[in-house]
Structures are given as structure tokens and as C-alpha cells.
Amino acid sequence: MATQAKQRLLTTAEELFYAEGIRAVGVDRLLQESGVGRASFYRHFASKDDLVVAVLEDRDRRWLAWLRESVEAKASEPADRPLAVFDALSERFARKDFRGCAFINTMVEVADPDSAAHHAADQHKRRVIGYLAELLTAAGRSDAEELAAELALLVDGAIVTALRESSPAAADRARTIAGRLLATG
């Protein structure tokens, strides 16, 4: 269980990193905004890089739980759930605080593929593909693994396009393409 100070650091870091970027936010700013002292920070995290990884791991758990809940709420039938992913994304893209995908943003900012942050972001994307494969398998698709990677490409493309266009319409277009992809198999 996280201490209150650790939780404040995680919450503050997630908000600031997502809104402004990892590099733009220094430890001093995190301490000021969170109200946590420097000694407490270093008691919980050896470095800012360790905090970044902890933020990504925490966000990964919560984001995937949100996606699962949203998809199940939008589609009661397993056959409808792969496309319901895009309906959930459309709602997410419509939020005023939407700034793209924290994991894609991290991979762009921390371009070193050997870094712990890049690895944590990559693991999230792999878990999303795994979840899509689960949905496709439950929908009766024998090509679930291959198709999951293709749907993940549409998900990531929709995320970036929604950010570029400042509109949730990209999710609807990606859903249409995914529907065509699912109909061909």
C-alpha cells in the first residue's frame, strides 16, 4: 500500500507529465506541486526515472481496467466487443483533458528503447494487444493474434489522429476500418 506522500507524488507526476511532458517537469516542480519533501521523494523513488516508470505502471493498470469496463458496458455480446473498443476510445477522445496516449507520448519523449520508461510503455502496448486478442478469441476469431496487432495499429493511429484533429471522429473512422477488417475474415 502506498503512503500518502507516495500517492501524492504519483498523482501529481501523472497529471503534470501527461499535461506538459516528462522532460518539461522537474523534480523541484513535482515536490512543489505535490507538497512532498525531497527526502520523502527519495525514500520512495531513487530517481525521477523511477517515478516515471511507477506512473506508467499505475496508469497501465487503471487504463486497461477502464477499457475492459467500458467495452463490457457498451457490448454485451462477445462478437460486438472488438468494435466497442473504438466506441470507448471515442468517449475518451472527447474529453477536454485528452492529450493523446501517455504511453505513446513517453516513447516519443524517451526515445531510447533500452530505457525503463520506454520498456514500461512498450509493455502497456503489448498488454493492449493481448486484450484485443482476448476479445477476438471470445468473438470466435481463429486469427486473433494477427488481427489483434492490426487492430492495435488502428487504435494507435486513431489516438494520434484524434490528438492532431482535436476530435473524437478518428475513433469512428478507425471503427469503420476495423469493421471492414473483421468482415473479411
mmCIF file of C-alpha atoms in Angstrom:
data_model
loop_
_atom_site.group_PDB
_atom_site.id
_atom_site.type_symbol
_atom_site.label_atom_id
_atom_site.label_comp_id
_atom_site.label_asym_id
_atom_site.label_seq_id
_atom_site.Cartn_x
_atom_site.Cartn_y
_atom_site.Cartn_z
ATOM 1 C CA MET A 1 0.000 0.000 0.000
ATOM 2 C CA ALA A 2 1.372 3.374 -0.996
ATOM 3 C CA THR A 3 1.953 6.001 1.631
ATOM 4 C CA GLN A 4 0.068 9.268 1.270
ATOM 5 C CA ALA A 5 3.258 11.030 0.151
ATOM 6 C CA LYS A 6 3.990 8.381 -2.465
ATOM 7 C CA GLN A 7 0.421 8.535 -3.761
ATOM 8 C CA ARG A 8 0.562 12.339 -3.975
ATOM 9 C CA LEU A 9 3.803 12.070 -5.942
ATOM 10 C CA LEU A 10 2.294 9.515 -8.330
ATOM 11 C CA THR A 11 -0.895 11.513 -8.834
ATOM 12 C CA THR A 12 0.895 14.838 -9.292
ATOM 13 C CA ALA A 13 3.506 13.337 -11.606
ATOM 14 C CA GLU A 14 0.890 11.650 -13.770
ATOM 15 C CA GLU A 15 -1.103 14.858 -14.139
ATOM 16 C CA LEU A 16 1.939 17.011 -14.923
ATOM 17 C CA PHE A 17 3.695 14.509 -17.195
ATOM 18 C CA TYR A 18 0.509 13.970 -19.204
ATOM 19 C CA ALA A 19 -0.312 17.676 -19.462
ATOM 20 C CA GLU A 20 3.179 19.059 -20.027
ATOM 21 C CA GLY A 21 5.546 16.206 -20.826
ATOM 22 C CA ILE A 22 8.089 14.245 -18.820
ATOM 23 C CA ARG A 23 11.103 16.383 -19.678
ATOM 24 C CA ALA A 24 9.274 19.644 -19.021
ATOM 25 C CA VAL A 25 8.574 18.734 -15.393
ATOM 26 C CA GLY A 26 11.477 18.624 -12.980
ATOM 27 C CA VAL A 27 11.732 17.125 -9.516
ATOM 28 C CA ASP A 28 11.525 20.558 -7.869
ATOM 29 C CA ARG A 29 8.210 21.220 -9.593
ATOM 30 C CA LEU A 30 6.895 17.795 -8.582
ATOM 31 C CA LEU A 31 7.846 18.466 -4.969
ATOM 32 C CA GLN A 32 6.253 21.903 -5.006
ATOM 33 C CA GLU A 33 3.006 20.749 -6.641
ATOM 34 C CA SER A 34 2.667 17.583 -4.533
ATOM 35 C CA GLY A 35 3.695 19.142 -1.242
ATOM 36 C CA VAL A 36 6.094 16.253 -0.636
ATOM 37 C CA GLY A 37 9.586 16.880 0.713
ATOM 38 C CA ARG A 38 12.773 15.943 -1.117
ATOM 39 C CA ALA A 39 13.759 13.312 1.469
ATOM 40 C CA SER A 40 10.347 11.676 1.168
ATOM 41 C CA PHE A 41 10.630 11.683 -2.619
ATOM 42 C CA TYR A 42 13.957 9.842 -2.494
ATOM 43 C CA ARG A 43 12.653 7.452 0.149
ATOM 44 C CA HIS A 44 10.068 6.286 -2.396
ATOM 45 C CA PHE A 45 11.918 6.740 -5.695
ATOM 46 C CA ALA A 46 15.639 6.534 -6.415
ATOM 47 C CA SER A 47 15.243 8.979 -9.298
ATOM 48 C CA LYS A 48 12.767 10.806 -11.494
ATOM 49 C CA ASP A 49 13.162 7.948 -13.986
ATOM 50 C CA ASP A 50 11.912 5.504 -11.338
ATOM 51 C CA LEU A 51 8.934 7.776 -10.701
ATOM 52 C CA VAL A 52 8.163 7.859 -14.431
ATOM 53 C CA VAL A 53 8.113 4.051 -14.554
ATOM 54 C CA ALA A 54 5.895 3.853 -11.460
ATOM 55 C CA VAL A 55 3.485 6.368 -13.000
ATOM 56 C CA LEU A 56 3.319 4.355 -16.231
ATOM 57 C CA GLU A 57 2.764 1.062 -14.404
ATOM 58 C CA ASP A 58 -0.013 2.588 -12.307
ATOM 59 C CA ARG A 59 -1.646 4.194 -15.345
ATOM 60 C CA ASP A 60 -1.376 0.932 -17.280
ATOM 61 C CA ARG A 61 -3.392 -0.950 -14.653
ATOM 62 C CA ARG A 62 -6.060 1.736 -14.407
ATOM 63 C CA TRP A 63 -6.310 2.358 -18.168
ATOM 64 C CA LEU A 64 -6.727 -1.306 -19.029
ATOM 65 C CA ALA A 65 -9.335 -1.715 -16.278
ATOM 66 C CA TRP A 66 -11.186 1.309 -17.683
ATOM 67 C CA LEU A 67 -11.052 -0.133 -21.206
ATOM 68 C CA ARG A 68 -12.360 -3.527 -20.070
ATOM 69 C CA GLU A 69 -15.219 -1.948 -18.125
ATOM 70 C CA SER A 70 -16.106 0.408 -20.975
ATOM 71 C CA VAL A 71 -16.121 -2.320 -23.601
ATOM 72 C CA GLU A 72 -18.242 -4.636 -21.456
ATOM 73 C CA ALA A 73 -20.702 -1.807 -20.754
ATOM 74 C CA LYS A 74 -21.003 -0.976 -24.452
ATOM 75 C CA ALA A 75 -21.285 -4.513 -25.826
ATOM 76 C CA SER A 76 -22.889 -7.445 -24.037
ATOM 77 C CA GLU A 77 -22.167 -9.871 -26.882
ATOM 78 C CA PRO A 78 -18.565 -11.075 -27.316
ATOM 79 C CA ALA A 79 -18.844 -10.664 -31.103
ATOM 80 C CA ASP A 80 -19.531 -6.937 -30.657
ATOM 81 C CA ARG A 81 -16.718 -6.206 -28.210
ATOM 82 C CA PRO A 82 -13.781 -5.757 -30.603
ATOM 83 C CA LEU A 83 -15.551 -2.804 -32.256
ATOM 84 C CA ALA A 84 -16.753 -1.479 -28.889
ATOM 85 C CA VAL A 85 -13.096 -0.675 -28.159
ATOM 86 C CA PHE A 86 -13.392 2.182 -30.650
ATOM 87 C CA ASP A 87 -16.627 3.397 -29.059
ATOM 88 C CA ALA A 88 -14.827 3.595 -25.719
ATOM 89 C CA LEU A 89 -11.929 5.449 -27.330
ATOM 90 C CA SER A 90 -14.309 7.922 -28.935
ATOM 91 C CA GLU A 91 -15.600 8.882 -25.494
ATOM 92 C CA ARG A 92 -12.044 9.221 -24.184
ATOM 93 C CA PHE A 93 -11.009 11.391 -27.137
ATOM 94 C CA ALA A 94 -13.935 13.753 -26.486
ATOM 95 C CA ARG A 95 -12.656 14.651 -23.014
ATOM 96 C CA LYS A 96 -11.251 18.172 -22.663
ATOM 97 C CA ASP A 97 -8.104 16.857 -20.948
ATOM 98 C CA PHE A 98 -7.274 14.375 -23.754
ATOM 99 C CA ARG A 99 -3.612 14.783 -24.731
ATOM 100 C CA GLY A 100 -3.059 11.580 -26.647
ATOM 101 C CA CYS A 101 -1.703 8.374 -25.215
ATOM 102 C CA ALA A 102 0.625 8.714 -22.218
ATOM 103 C CA PHE A 103 2.493 5.628 -23.421
ATOM 104 C CA ILE A 104 2.998 6.829 -26.989
ATOM 105 C CA ASN A 105 3.984 10.236 -25.610
ATOM 106 C CA THR A 106 6.550 8.548 -23.364
ATOM 107 C CA MET A 107 8.054 6.537 -26.222
ATOM 108 C CA VAL A 108 8.421 9.731 -28.243
ATOM 109 C CA GLU A 109 9.943 11.700 -25.371
ATOM 110 C CA VAL A 110 12.153 8.903 -24.085
ATOM 111 C CA ALA A 111 13.334 7.645 -27.438
ATOM 112 C CA ASP A 112 15.939 5.243 -26.013
ATOM 113 C CA PRO A 113 14.347 1.791 -26.432
ATOM 114 C CA ASP A 114 16.617 0.447 -23.677
ATOM 115 C CA SER A 115 15.276 2.867 -21.051
ATOM 116 C CA ALA A 116 12.990 1.596 -18.311
ATOM 117 C CA ALA A 117 10.296 4.142 -19.234
ATOM 118 C CA HIS A 118 10.319 3.091 -22.894
ATOM 119 C CA HIS A 119 10.098 -0.545 -21.794
ATOM 120 C CA ALA A 120 7.139 0.192 -19.478
ATOM 121 C CA ALA A 121 5.320 1.995 -22.295
ATOM 122 C CA ASP A 122 6.042 -0.863 -24.698
ATOM 123 C CA GLN A 123 4.715 -3.384 -22.165
ATOM 124 C CA HIS A 124 1.464 -1.434 -21.958
ATOM 125 C CA LYS A 125 1.060 -1.580 -25.725
ATOM 126 C CA ARG A 126 1.722 -5.326 -25.645
ATOM 127 C CA ARG A 127 -0.952 -5.749 -22.947
ATOM 128 C CA VAL A 128 -3.428 -3.814 -25.114
ATOM 129 C CA ILE A 129 -2.685 -6.191 -27.993
ATOM 130 C CA GLY A 130 -3.184 -9.114 -25.596
ATOM 131 C CA TYR A 131 -6.536 -7.717 -24.518
ATOM 132 C CA LEU A 132 -7.600 -7.261 -28.142
ATOM 133 C CA ALA A 133 -6.578 -10.876 -28.826
ATOM 134 C CA GLU A 134 -8.737 -11.975 -25.872
ATOM 135 C CA LEU A 135 -11.713 -10.111 -27.311
ATOM 136 C CA LEU A 136 -11.172 -11.561 -30.754
ATOM 137 C CA THR A 137 -10.777 -15.090 -29.419
ATOM 138 C CA ALA A 138 -14.003 -14.723 -27.421
ATOM 139 C CA ALA A 139 -15.647 -13.476 -30.625
ATOM 140 C CA GLY A 140 -14.648 -16.738 -32.317
ATOM 141 C CA ARG A 141 -11.754 -15.491 -34.442
ATOM 142 C CA SER A 142 -9.111 -18.091 -35.252
ATOM 143 C CA ASP A 143 -6.744 -15.334 -36.412
ATOM 144 C CA ALA A 144 -6.973 -13.430 -33.122
ATOM 145 C CA GLU A 145 -3.244 -12.846 -32.585
ATOM 146 C CA GLU A 146 -2.590 -11.398 -36.037
ATOM 147 C CA LEU A 147 -5.807 -9.429 -36.105
ATOM 148 C CA ALA A 148 -5.156 -8.007 -32.618
ATOM 149 C CA ALA A 149 -1.899 -6.456 -33.835
ATOM 150 C CA GLU A 150 -3.767 -4.922 -36.783
ATOM 151 C CA LEU A 151 -6.500 -3.506 -34.536
ATOM 152 C CA ALA A 152 -3.814 -2.111 -32.212
ATOM 153 C CA LEU A 153 -2.370 -0.253 -35.178
ATOM 154 C CA LEU A 154 -5.812 1.261 -35.792
ATOM 155 C CA VAL A 155 -6.125 2.138 -32.085
ATOM 156 C CA ASP A 156 -2.756 3.916 -32.036
ATOM 157 C CA GLY A 157 -3.475 5.670 -35.314
ATOM 158 C CA ALA A 158 -6.838 6.840 -34.011
ATOM 159 C CA ILE A 159 -5.205 8.171 -30.831
ATOM 160 C CA VAL A 160 -2.637 10.227 -32.713
ATOM 161 C CA THR A 161 -5.185 11.440 -35.259
ATOM 162 C CA ALA A 162 -7.673 12.429 -32.543
ATOM 163 C CA LEU A 163 -4.940 14.482 -30.902
ATOM 164 C CA ARG A 164 -3.968 16.101 -34.199
ATOM 165 C CA GLU A 165 -7.563 16.877 -35.161
ATOM 166 C CA SER A 166 -8.824 17.672 -31.639
ATOM 167 C CA SER A 167 -11.808 15.481 -32.388
ATOM 168 C CA PRO A 168 -13.118 12.035 -31.428
ATOM 169 C CA ALA A 169 -14.072 11.387 -35.080
ATOM 170 C CA ALA A 170 -10.856 9.425 -35.630
ATOM 171 C CA ALA A 171 -12.204 6.655 -33.397
ATOM 172 C CA ASP A 172 -15.322 6.404 -35.545
ATOM 173 C CA ARG A 173 -13.247 6.183 -38.731
ATOM 174 C CA ALA A 174 -10.973 3.562 -37.165
ATOM 175 C CA ARG A 175 -14.082 1.611 -36.082
ATOM 176 C CA THR A 176 -15.324 1.605 -39.680
ATOM 177 C CA ILE A 177 -11.972 0.302 -40.932
ATOM 178 C CA ALA A 178 -11.894 -2.313 -38.162
ATOM 179 C CA GLY A 179 -15.397 -3.403 -39.129
ATOM 180 C CA ARG A 180 -14.239 -3.964 -42.710
ATOM 181 C CA LEU A 181 -11.202 -5.871 -41.452
ATOM 182 C CA LEU A 182 -13.371 -8.095 -39.272
ATOM 183 C CA ALA A 183 -15.827 -8.721 -42.120
ATOM 184 C CA THR A 184 -13.111 -10.030 -44.437
ATOM 185 C CA GLY A 185 -12.181 -12.929 -42.140
#
